[in-house]
CSV table of C-alpha atoms in Angstrom, one decimal:
chain,number,residue,atom,x,y,z
A,1,UNK,CA,-12.4,47.5,49.2
A,2,UNK,CA,-14.2,44.2,48.6
A,3,UNK,CA,-13.9,43.0,45.1
A,4,UNK,CA,-15.8,39.7,45.3
A,5,UNK,CA,-19.4,38.8,45.8
A,6,UNK,CA,-20.9,35.4,46.2
A,7,UNK,CA,-22.8,34.5,43.0
A,8,UNK,CA,-22.5,30.7,43.0
A,9,UNK,CA,-25.9,30.1,41.4
A,10,UNK,CA,-25.4,32.7,38.7
A,11,UNK,CA,-21.9,31.3,38.0
A,12,UNK,CA,-23.4,27.8,37.4
A,13,UNK,CA,-25.9,29.3,35.0
A,14,UNK,CA,-23.1,31.1,33.2
A,15,UNK,CA,-20.8,28.1,32.9
A,16,UNK,CA,-23.7,25.9,31.7
A,17,UNK,CA,-24.6,28.4,29.1
A,18,UNK,CA,-21.0,28.7,27.9
A,19,UNK,CA,-20.7,24.9,27.6
A,20,UNK,CA,-23.8,24.7,25.6
A,21,UNK,CA,-22.7,27.6,23.3
A,22,UNK,CA,-19.2,26.3,22.7
A,23,UNK,CA,-20.0,22.6,22.0
A,24,UNK,CA,-20.9,22.1,18.3
A,25,UNK,CA,-24.3,20.4,17.9
A,26,UNK,CA,-22.8,17.9,15.5
A,27,UNK,CA,-20.5,16.4,18.2
A,28,UNK,CA,-22.8,16.7,21.2
A,29,UNK,CA,-23.2,13.5,23.2
A,30,UNK,CA,-26.6,12.2,24.4
A,31,UNK,CA,-27.7,13.6,27.7
A,32,UNK,CA,-25.3,12.8,30.5
A,33,UNK,CA,-23.6,10.1,28.4
A,34,UNK,CA,-20.3,12.1,28.4
A,35,UNK,CA,-20.4,12.7,32.1
A,36,UNK,CA,-20.8,9.1,33.3
A,37,UNK,CA,-18.1,7.4,35.4
A,38,UNK,CA,-15.8,8.6,38.2
A,39,UNK,CA,-12.4,10.0,37.5
A,40,UNK,CA,-9.5,9.0,39.6
A,41,UNK,CA,-6.2,10.8,40.0
A,42,UNK,CA,-2.9,9.2,41.0
A,43,UNK,CA,-0.7,10.8,43.7
A,44,UNK,CA,1.5,12.2,41.0
A,45,UNK,CA,-1.5,13.7,39.2
A,46,UNK,CA,-2.8,15.2,42.4
A,47,UNK,CA,0.6,16.9,43.0
A,48,UNK,CA,0.4,18.4,39.6
A,49,UNK,CA,-3.2,19.6,40.1
A,50,UNK,CA,-2.2,21.2,43.4
A,51,UNK,CA,0.4,23.3,41.5
A,52,UNK,CA,-2.5,25.1,39.8
A,53,UNK,CA,-4.6,26.2,42.8
A,54,UNK,CA,-5.3,28.3,44.8
A,55,UNK,CA,-4.2,31.6,43.2
A,56,UNK,CA,-1.7,33.1,45.6
A,57,UNK,CA,-2.1,36.5,47.3
A,58,UNK,CA,-1.7,39.5,45.1
A,59,UNK,CA,2.1,40.1,44.7
A,60,UNK,CA,3.4,43.5,45.8
A,61,UNK,CA,4.7,45.9,43.2
A,62,UNK,CA,7.5,48.0,44.8
A,63,UNK,CA,8.0,49.9,41.5
A,64,UNK,CA,4.5,51.5,42.1
A,65,UNK,CA,4.2,53.0,45.6
A,66,UNK,CA,0.5,53.6,45.1
A,67,UNK,CA,-0.3,50.1,43.7
A,68,UNK,CA,-2.6,49.3,46.7
A,69,UNK,CA,-3.6,52.8,47.7
A,70,UNK,CA,-7.5,53.1,47.5
A,71,UNK,CA,-7.5,56.7,46.1
A,72,UNK,CA,-5.2,55.6,43.3
A,73,UNK,CA,-7.4,52.6,42.6
A,74,UNK,CA,-10.4,55.0,42.3
A,75,UNK,CA,-8.6,57.4,40.0
A,76,UNK,CA,-7.3,54.6,37.9
A,77,UNK,CA,-10.7,53.1,37.5
A,78,UNK,CA,-12.1,56.4,36.4
A,79,UNK,CA,-9.4,56.9,33.9
A,80,UNK,CA,-9.8,53.3,32.6
A,81,UNK,CA,-13.3,54.2,31.4
A,82,UNK,CA,-12.7,57.8,30.4
A,83,UNK,CA,-13.0,58.3,26.7
A,84,UNK,CA,-11.5,61.8,26.9
A,85,UNK,CA,-8.1,60.1,27.0
A,86,UNK,CA,-8.4,59.3,23.3
A,87,UNK,CA,-7.7,61.5,20.3
A,88,UNK,CA,-11.3,61.3,19.1
A,89,UNK,CA,-13.0,61.2,22.5
A,90,UNK,CA,-14.7,57.9,21.6
A,91,UNK,CA,-12.2,55.3,22.9
A,92,UNK,CA,-11.1,54.2,26.4
A,93,UNK,CA,-9.2,51.3,27.9
A,94,UNK,CA,-12.5,49.6,28.3
A,95,UNK,CA,-13.1,49.7,24.6
A,96,UNK,CA,-10.6,46.9,24.0
A,97,UNK,CA,-10.8,45.5,27.5
A,98,UNK,CA,-14.5,45.5,28.1
A,99,UNK,CA,-15.9,44.0,31.3
A,100,UNK,CA,-18.9,42.8,29.3
A,101,UNK,CA,-16.6,40.9,26.9
A,102,UNK,CA,-14.3,39.1,29.4
A,103,UNK,CA,-12.1,42.1,29.8
A,104,UNK,CA,-11.1,41.8,26.1
A,105,UNK,CA,-13.2,42.4,23.0
A,106,UNK,CA,-14.8,40.3,20.3
A,107,UNK,CA,-12.6,41.5,17.4
A,108,UNK,CA,-9.8,39.6,15.8
A,109,UNK,CA,-7.6,42.7,15.8
A,110,UNK,CA,-8.0,45.5,18.4
A,111,UNK,CA,-10.2,48.4,17.3
A,112,UNK,CA,-9.2,51.7,19.0
A,113,UNK,CA,-9.1,54.9,17.1
A,114,UNK,CA,-7.8,52.7,14.3
A,115,UNK,CA,-7.4,49.0,13.7
A,116,UNK,CA,-4.4,47.4,15.4
A,117,UNK,CA,-2.2,44.5,14.3
A,118,UNK,CA,-2.9,42.2,17.3
A,119,UNK,CA,-5.8,40.9,19.3
A,120,UNK,CA,-6.7,42.6,22.6
A,121,UNK,CA,-5.6,40.4,25.5
A,122,UNK,CA,-7.9,39.9,28.4
A,123,UNK,CA,-6.6,41.8,31.5
A,124,UNK,CA,-7.5,39.2,34.1
A,125,UNK,CA,-4.8,38.6,36.7
A,126,UNK,CA,-2.3,41.0,35.0
A,127,UNK,CA,-0.7,41.8,38.4
A,128,UNK,CA,0.8,38.3,38.4
A,129,UNK,CA,2.7,38.9,35.1
A,130,UNK,CA,6.4,39.5,34.7
A,131,UNK,CA,6.0,40.9,31.1
A,132,UNK,CA,3.2,42.6,29.4
A,133,UNK,CA,1.7,42.7,25.9
A,134,UNK,CA,2.0,39.8,23.5
A,135,UNK,CA,5.6,40.7,22.9
A,136,UNK,CA,6.6,41.5,26.5
A,137,UNK,CA,7.6,45.1,25.6
A,138,UNK,CA,6.6,46.4,29.1
A,139,UNK,CA,8.0,45.1,32.3
A,140,UNK,CA,5.5,46.5,34.8
A,141,UNK,CA,1.8,46.9,34.9
A,142,UNK,CA,2.0,50.6,35.2
A,143,UNK,CA,4.4,51.0,32.2
A,144,UNK,CA,2.0,48.8,30.2
A,145,UNK,CA,-0.9,51.1,31.1
A,146,UNK,CA,0.9,54.1,29.5
A,147,UNK,CA,1.7,52.7,26.1
A,148,UNK,CA,-1.9,52.5,24.7
A,149,UNK,CA,-2.5,56.2,25.5
A,150,UNK,CA,0.0,57.2,22.7
A,151,UNK,CA,-0.5,54.1,20.5
A,152,UNK,CA,-1.6,55.4,17.1
A,153,UNK,CA,-4.2,52.7,16.7
A,154,UNK,CA,-5.2,52.6,20.4
A,155,UNK,CA,-6.1,55.8,22.1
A,156,UNK,CA,-4.0,57.8,19.7
A,157,UNK,CA,-3.5,60.6,22.2
A,158,UNK,CA,-0.3,62.2,23.7
A,159,UNK,CA,1.0,62.7,27.1
A,160,UNK,CA,0.6,66.5,26.8
A,161,UNK,CA,-3.1,66.0,26.1
A,162,UNK,CA,-3.3,63.8,29.2
A,163,UNK,CA,-1.7,66.2,31.6
A,164,UNK,CA,-3.8,69.1,30.3
A,165,UNK,CA,-6.9,67.0,30.9
A,166,UNK,CA,-5.8,66.2,34.5
A,167,UNK,CA,-5.0,69.8,35.3
A,168,UNK,CA,-8.1,71.4,33.7
A,169,UNK,CA,-10.7,69.0,35.1
A,170,UNK,CA,-11.4,69.9,38.7
A,171,UNK,CA,-12.4,66.4,39.8
A,172,UNK,CA,-9.4,64.8,38.2
A,173,UNK,CA,-7.1,67.4,39.6
A,174,UNK,CA,-8.4,66.9,43.1
A,175,UNK,CA,-8.1,63.2,42.8
A,176,UNK,CA,-4.5,63.4,41.5
A,177,UNK,CA,-3.4,65.9,44.1
A,178,UNK,CA,-4.9,63.8,46.9
A,179,UNK,CA,-2.5,61.0,45.9
A,180,UNK,CA,0.6,62.7,44.6
A,181,UNK,CA,0.5,66.3,45.8
A,182,UNK,CA,0.1,69.5,43.8
A,183,UNK,CA,0.2,69.3,40.1
A,184,UNK,CA,2.6,71.6,38.3
A,185,UNK,CA,1.2,74.7,36.6
A,186,UNK,CA,0.7,73.5,33.0
A,187,UNK,CA,-1.3,76.6,31.9
A,188,UNK,CA,1.5,78.2,29.9
A,189,UNK,CA,1.0,76.7,26.5
A,190,UNK,CA,4.3,78.1,25.2
A,191,UNK,CA,6.0,75.8,27.6
A,192,UNK,CA,3.4,73.0,27.7
A,193,UNK,CA,1.7,72.8,24.3
A,194,UNK,CA,-1.7,71.1,24.0
A,195,UNK,CA,-0.4,68.2,22.0
A,196,UNK,CA,3.0,66.4,21.9
A,197,UNK,CA,4.9,63.3,22.6
A,198,UNK,CA,8.3,61.8,21.8
A,199,UNK,CA,8.4,59.7,18.6
A,200,UNK,CA,11.9,58.2,18.7
A,201,UNK,CA,11.7,56.5,15.3
A,202,UNK,CA,10.5,59.6,13.5
A,203,UNK,CA,12.1,62.9,14.5
A,204,UNK,CA,10.1,64.7,11.8
A,205,UNK,CA,6.7,63.8,13.3
A,206,UNK,CA,4.8,66.9,14.4
A,207,UNK,CA,4.3,65.5,17.9
A,208,UNK,CA,8.0,64.8,18.2
A,209,UNK,CA,8.9,68.3,17.0
A,210,UNK,CA,6.7,69.8,19.7
A,211,UNK,CA,8.1,67.6,22.4
A,212,UNK,CA,11.7,68.3,21.4
A,213,UNK,CA,11.0,72.0,21.6
A,214,UNK,CA,10.4,71.7,25.4
A,215,UNK,CA,13.2,72.1,27.9
A,216,UNK,CA,14.4,69.1,30.0
A,217,UNK,CA,12.7,70.3,33.2
A,218,UNK,CA,9.3,70.7,31.6
A,219,UNK,CA,9.6,67.3,29.9
A,220,UNK,CA,10.4,65.8,33.3
A,221,UNK,CA,7.4,67.4,34.9
A,222,UNK,CA,5.1,66.0,32.1
A,223,UNK,CA,6.7,62.6,32.3
A,224,UNK,CA,6.3,62.4,36.1
A,225,UNK,CA,2.5,63.1,35.9
A,226,UNK,CA,2.2,60.8,32.9
A,227,UNK,CA,3.9,58.0,34.8
A,228,UNK,CA,1.7,58.6,37.9
A,229,UNK,CA,-1.4,58.3,35.7
A,230,UNK,CA,-0.2,54.8,34.6
A,231,UNK,CA,0.4,53.8,38.2
A,232,UNK,CA,-3.2,54.7,39.1
A,233,UNK,CA,-4.6,52.7,36.1
A,234,UNK,CA,-2.4,49.8,37.2
A,235,UNK,CA,-3.7,50.0,40.8
A,236,UNK,CA,-7.2,49.5,39.4
A,237,UNK,CA,-6.2,46.7,37.1
A,238,UNK,CA,-4.6,44.9,40.1
A,239,UNK,CA,-8.2,44.4,41.3
A,240,UNK,CA,-9.3,42.5,38.1
A,241,UNK,CA,-8.8,39.0,39.4
A,242,UNK,CA,-10.1,35.7,38.2
A,243,UNK,CA,-10.1,33.2,41.0
A,244,UNK,CA,-12.5,31.0,43.0
A,245,UNK,CA,-13.5,29.1,39.9
A,246,UNK,CA,-15.2,25.7,40.0
A,247,UNK,CA,-11.8,24.2,39.4
A,248,UNK,CA,-10.5,25.9,42.6
A,249,UNK,CA,-13.4,24.5,44.5
A,250,UNK,CA,-12.7,21.1,43.2
A,251,UNK,CA,-9.0,21.3,44.2
A,252,UNK,CA,-10.0,22.4,47.7
A,253,UNK,CA,-12.2,19.4,47.9
A,254,UNK,CA,-9.5,17.1,46.5
A,255,UNK,CA,-7.1,18.3,49.1
A,256,UNK,CA,-9.6,17.7,51.9
A,257,UNK,CA,-11.4,14.7,50.6
A,258,UNK,CA,-14.7,16.6,50.4
A,259,UNK,CA,-16.9,15.0,47.7
A,260,UNK,CA,-19.3,17.9,47.7
A,261,UNK,CA,-16.6,20.4,46.7
A,262,UNK,CA,-15.2,17.9,44.2
A,263,UNK,CA,-18.6,17.8,42.5
A,264,UNK,CA,-17.9,21.4,41.4
A,265,UNK,CA,-16.0,19.9,38.5
A,266,UNK,CA,-18.1,17.6,36.2
A,267,UNK,CA,-16.8,14.2,35.2
A,268,UNK,CA,-16.1,15.6,31.8
A,269,UNK,CA,-14.1,18.5,33.1
A,270,UNK,CA,-12.2,16.1,35.4
A,271,UNK,CA,-11.2,14.0,32.4
A,272,UNK,CA,-10.2,17.2,30.7
A,273,UNK,CA,-8.0,18.1,33.7
A,274,UNK,CA,-6.4,14.6,33.5
A,275,UNK,CA,-5.5,15.2,29.9
A,276,UNK,CA,-4.3,18.8,30.7
A,277,UNK,CA,-1.8,17.6,33.2
A,278,UNK,CA,-1.1,14.3,31.4
A,279,UNK,CA,-0.9,13.3,27.8
A,280,UNK,CA,-1.8,16.8,26.5
A,281,UNK,CA,1.2,18.3,28.5
A,282,UNK,CA,-0.6,21.6,28.5
A,283,UNK,CA,0.9,22.4,31.9
A,284,UNK,CA,4.4,22.8,30.4
A,285,UNK,CA,3.4,26.3,29.1
A,286,UNK,CA,0.2,26.9,31.0
A,287,UNK,CA,1.8,26.2,34.4
A,288,UNK,CA,1.2,27.4,38.0
A,289,UNK,CA,-1.9,28.9,39.6
A,290,UNK,CA,-2.3,31.5,36.9
A,291,UNK,CA,-2.0,28.9,34.1
A,292,UNK,CA,0.9,30.5,32.4
A,293,UNK,CA,4.7,30.2,32.5
A,294,UNK,CA,5.0,33.9,31.7
A,295,UNK,CA,7.3,33.1,28.8
A,296,UNK,CA,7.2,33.3,25.0
A,297,UNK,CA,6.7,30.6,22.5
A,298,UNK,CA,6.2,30.0,18.8
A,299,UNK,CA,3.2,27.7,18.5
A,300,UNK,CA,3.3,27.8,14.7
A,301,UNK,CA,0.1,29.8,14.5
A,302,UNK,CA,-0.4,31.3,11.0
A,303,UNK,CA,-1.4,34.9,10.7
A,304,UNK,CA,-4.8,36.0,9.5
A,305,UNK,CA,-5.7,35.1,5.9
A,306,UNK,CA,-3.8,37.2,3.3
A,307,UNK,CA,-1.1,38.2,5.8
A,308,UNK,CA,2.5,37.0,6.1
A,309,UNK,CA,4.2,35.9,9.3
A,310,UNK,CA,6.2,39.1,9.7
A,311,UNK,CA,5.4,40.0,13.3
A,312,UNK,CA,8.8,39.9,15.2
A,313,UNK,CA,7.0,39.6,18.5
A,314,UNK,CA,9.4,38.9,21.4
A,315,UNK,CA,12.5,39.6,19.3
A,316,UNK,CA,11.5,43.3,19.2
A,317,UNK,CA,9.8,43.2,22.6
A,318,UNK,CA,13.2,42.6,24.3
A,319,UNK,CA,14.6,45.8,22.9
A,320,UNK,CA,11.5,47.8,23.6
A,321,UNK,CA,11.4,46.7,27.2
A,322,UNK,CA,15.0,47.6,27.8
A,323,UNK,CA,14.7,51.0,26.1
A,324,UNK,CA,11.4,52.0,27.7
A,325,UNK,CA,12.1,55.1,29.9
A,326,UNK,CA,9.2,54.0,32.1
A,327,UNK,CA,10.6,50.6,32.9
A,328,UNK,CA,11.3,49.3,36.3
A,329,UNK,CA,14.9,50.5,36.3
A,330,UNK,CA,14.1,54.0,35.0
A,331,UNK,CA,13.8,57.2,36.9
A,332,UNK,CA,10.1,57.0,37.3
A,333,UNK,CA,10.1,53.6,39.0
A,334,UNK,CA,9.8,53.6,42.8
A,335,UNK,CA,12.2,50.6,43.1
A,336,UNK,CA,15.0,51.0,40.6
A,337,UNK,CA,17.3,48.4,42.1
A,338,UNK,CA,14.8,45.7,42.9
A,339,UNK,CA,14.0,42.4,41.3
A,340,UNK,CA,11.8,43.9,38.7
A,341,UNK,CA,14.6,46.2,37.6
A,342,UNK,CA,17.3,43.5,37.7
A,343,UNK,CA,15.3,41.1,35.4
A,344,UNK,CA,15.9,43.6,32.6
A,345,UNK,CA,19.6,43.1,32.7
A,346,UNK,CA,19.1,39.4,31.9
A,347,UNK,CA,17.3,40.1,28.6
A,348,UNK,CA,19.2,39.1,25.5
A,349,UNK,CA,17.8,39.4,22.0
A,350,UNK,CA,18.1,36.1,20.1
A,351,UNK,CA,17.0,35.2,16.5
A,352,UNK,CA,14.7,32.4,17.8
A,353,UNK,CA,12.6,34.9,19.6
A,354,UNK,CA,11.2,36.1,16.3
A,355,UNK,CA,7.5,35.1,16.2
A,356,UNK,CA,7.4,34.1,19.9
A,357,UNK,CA,4.3,35.3,21.7
A,358,UNK,CA,3.6,35.3,25.4
A,359,UNK,CA,1.6,32.5,27.0
A,360,UNK,CA,-1.7,33.9,28.1
A,361,UNK,CA,-3.4,32.9,31.4
A,362,UNK,CA,-6.2,30.4,31.0
A,363,UNK,CA,-8.2,31.8,33.9
A,364,UNK,CA,-11.6,32.9,32.7
A,365,UNK,CA,-10.4,32.1,29.2
A,366,UNK,CA,-13.9,31.0,28.1
A,367,UNK,CA,-15.1,34.6,28.4
A,368,UNK,CA,-12.7,36.2,26.0
A,369,UNK,CA,-13.0,34.7,22.5
A,370,UNK,CA,-11.5,34.9,19.9
A,371,UNK,CA,-8.0,33.6,20.7
A,372,UNK,CA,-4.4,33.9,19.7
A,373,UNK,CA,-2.3,37.0,19.0
A,374,UNK,CA,-4.5,38.0,16.0
A,375,UNK,CA,-7.7,36.4,17.2
A,376,UNK,CA,-7.2,33.7,14.6
A,377,UNK,CA,-9.2,31.1,16.5
A,378,UNK,CA,-12.9,31.9,17.1
A,379,UNK,CA,-13.6,29.4,19.8
A,380,UNK,CA,-11.9,27.2,22.3
A,381,UNK,CA,-12.8,24.2,20.1
A,382,UNK,CA,-10.8,25.8,17.3
A,383,UNK,CA,-7.8,26.3,19.6
A,384,UNK,CA,-8.0,22.6,20.7
A,385,UNK,CA,-8.2,21.6,17.0
A,386,UNK,CA,-5.0,23.5,16.3
A,387,UNK,CA,-3.1,21.7,19.0
A,388,UNK,CA,-4.7,18.3,18.1
A,389,UNK,CA,-3.8,18.4,14.4
A,390,UNK,CA,-1.6,21.4,13.6
A,391,UNK,CA,-3.7,21.7,10.5
A,392,UNK,CA,-2.6,24.8,8.6
A,393,UNK,CA,0.3,25.4,11.0
A,394,UNK,CA,3.4,27.3,9.9
A,395,UNK,CA,6.4,25.0,9.1
A,396,UNK,CA,8.6,24.0,12.1
A,397,UNK,CA,11.5,26.4,12.6
A,398,UNK,CA,10.1,29.0,10.2
A,399,UNK,CA,11.6,31.7,12.4
A,400,UNK,CA,14.7,29.9,13.5
A,401,UNK,CA,14.9,27.0,15.9
A,402,UNK,CA,11.7,24.9,16.0
A,403,UNK,CA,9.6,24.9,19.2
A,404,UNK,CA,10.1,21.3,20.3
A,405,UNK,CA,7.0,21.2,22.4
A,406,UNK,CA,4.6,21.7,19.5
A,407,UNK,CA,3.6,18.3,18.1
A,408,UNK,CA,0.1,17.2,17.0
A,409,UNK,CA,-1.7,15.7,20.0
A,410,UNK,CA,-4.4,13.8,18.1
A,411,UNK,CA,-7.3,14.4,20.5
A,412,UNK,CA,-10.5,12.5,20.0
A,413,UNK,CA,-13.8,14.4,19.8
A,414,UNK,CA,-14.6,13.3,23.3
A,415,UNK,CA,-11.2,14.4,24.6
A,416,UNK,CA,-11.7,17.8,23.0
A,417,UNK,CA,-15.1,18.1,24.7
A,418,UNK,CA,-13.5,17.1,28.0
A,419,UNK,CA,-10.7,19.6,27.7
A,420,UNK,CA,-13.2,22.3,26.7
A,421,UNK,CA,-15.3,21.5,29.8
A,422,UNK,CA,-12.2,21.9,31.9
A,423,UNK,CA,-11.2,25.2,30.4
A,424,UNK,CA,-14.8,26.5,31.0
A,425,UNK,CA,-14.5,25.5,34.6
A,426,UNK,CA,-11.5,27.9,35.0
A,427,UNK,CA,-14.0,30.8,34.9
A,428,UNK,CA,-13.6,32.8,38.1
A,429,UNK,CA,-16.2,34.1,40.5
A,430,UNK,CA,-17.9,37.3,39.2
A,431,UNK,CA,-16.4,40.6,40.3
A,432,UNK,CA,-18.3,43.3,42.2
A,433,UNK,CA,-20.3,45.1,39.4
A,434,UNK,CA,-19.2,48.4,41.0
A,435,UNK,CA,-15.6,47.6,39.9
A,436,UNK,CA,-16.7,47.2,36.3
A,437,UNK,CA,-18.0,50.6,35.5
A,438,UNK,CA,-16.8,54.2,35.7
A,439,UNK,CA,-17.4,55.5,39.2
A,440,UNK,CA,-19.3,58.7,39.6
A,441,UNK,CA,-16.2,60.6,40.7
A,442,UNK,CA,-12.5,60.0,40.4
A,443,UNK,CA,-12.1,61.2,44.0
A,444,UNK,CA,-12.0,58.5,46.6
A,445,UNK,CA,-14.0,58.7,49.8
A,446,UNK,CA,-14.2,56.3,52.7
A,447,UNK,CA,-17.9,57.0,53.1
C-alpha cells in the first residue's frame, strides 16, 4: 500500500499559509527583511542536525503479529472512523484525532462522549513511541488503541459491545475472520451480555458486575477478540507518518552540498534550527528523527484557569502500564519475552514523576494546535513565549525535584519568529487522502 503522494506545490502553499496565520501582525517584519542573509552551520552543528533526519524505517512490533498485514490495516482503518464503537453512536477515534485537524482536534480538552481531562495528542508517528498517552500508561500502540473504547469520556463503550458489533455485522465479521480465523459464537446473551467490562477500581459498577458474572473461559474469548481489534487499529495508525518535510529536504541537501535542496528551508527557519540545536537546547528533550526523547518531564506548565495542578501524570502512568492486562508482557501479546515486554520490568514509581508528561513529537506540530497536556497554549508562539519567559509557570519543584532543564531562555521577537518558522518546516508531506477516510468496506482486497 502506498501512503505517500507527491504534493510539493500544495505543501508550499500550506506552509506559507501556516506561517502567515501564526505570526502576529504586530511583530511581522517588512517583506523579506527577516529572511535576508545566509546561515552557516559549524561541523558540530551539522552533526547535531543530522541526528534529526531522515526518519528511520518503521520499526517492527513483534507484540502485534498483524502490525503490517494489509487486511488488518484495512479493518483498523474502518474501525478508526466507525462511530458505532461509541456508547452514543456519535464518536469515533477520528473525533479526537481528526485528519482534518492534524490528527488531533481544536479543543483544549478532548471531547468524546464527555469532556476529558487532557488534550488530544496528535497521532503522527506513534509507531516510533515507547510509551503512549501523556502519562505513558500504555506500552504498545495496540494496547493504547483499546483504552479509549472503554474510557468514560472517550468512546464510553465496553468490550462486550464491541465484540457483539464485530460478530453481528457481516462485513466486520468477514474482515475479522479473514485475519484471525472464525469468531467465537457470541449469540448466547446469558453468557455474553450486550454490555459489560471490568472496572477494577469500582466493583459495584454495573458494567463490572456483568463482567464478573461471566466465567473465565468466556472472558478470555472476549478479551482475545478485543485485543485483536486493537491490533488492527494499531496496524492502521502505523501508516500515519509525518516525514519528507522541508526540513528533511534541507538536511538531504546539507549532506550532499545541494543548494537547491537546502533552499527548502528559509533563512528564517535555518536561524530557528540553529537556535533549536544551540542556545535554545530544545534538542535535549525533542531529540532524534522524531523530535522526542520519548521520556517524561515537568515543564512547569500550569493547568487551565481555575484548576489545580493535581494531575499525577507519569506517577500513575507507571502503575497503569505495569498493571495493564493487554501490555507487552501479557497473555495477549505476540512477544511476551521481547524487548517491549522487558522494559516494563525497569519501571519504578518515583515521587518526582508526579506532574511529568511525555515529550510529544514535533513533526507536523504546526497542524495540531492547541498545545500542552491540557491545550493551555493556543499557538506555537504561545509555547515559545512560555519557554522564553516562564511567565505564569508553576514554582520549581512543585511536585518534588525541580526539572533542571527548564530555565527562561529570553528569546527576542526575531528569535521566536525564526523558531516558529523552523517548527512549521517540520510539517510532513501529505498522506494519501484514501488513508484519511473510512474505506467503503472493512474487507481488504488486492484489486
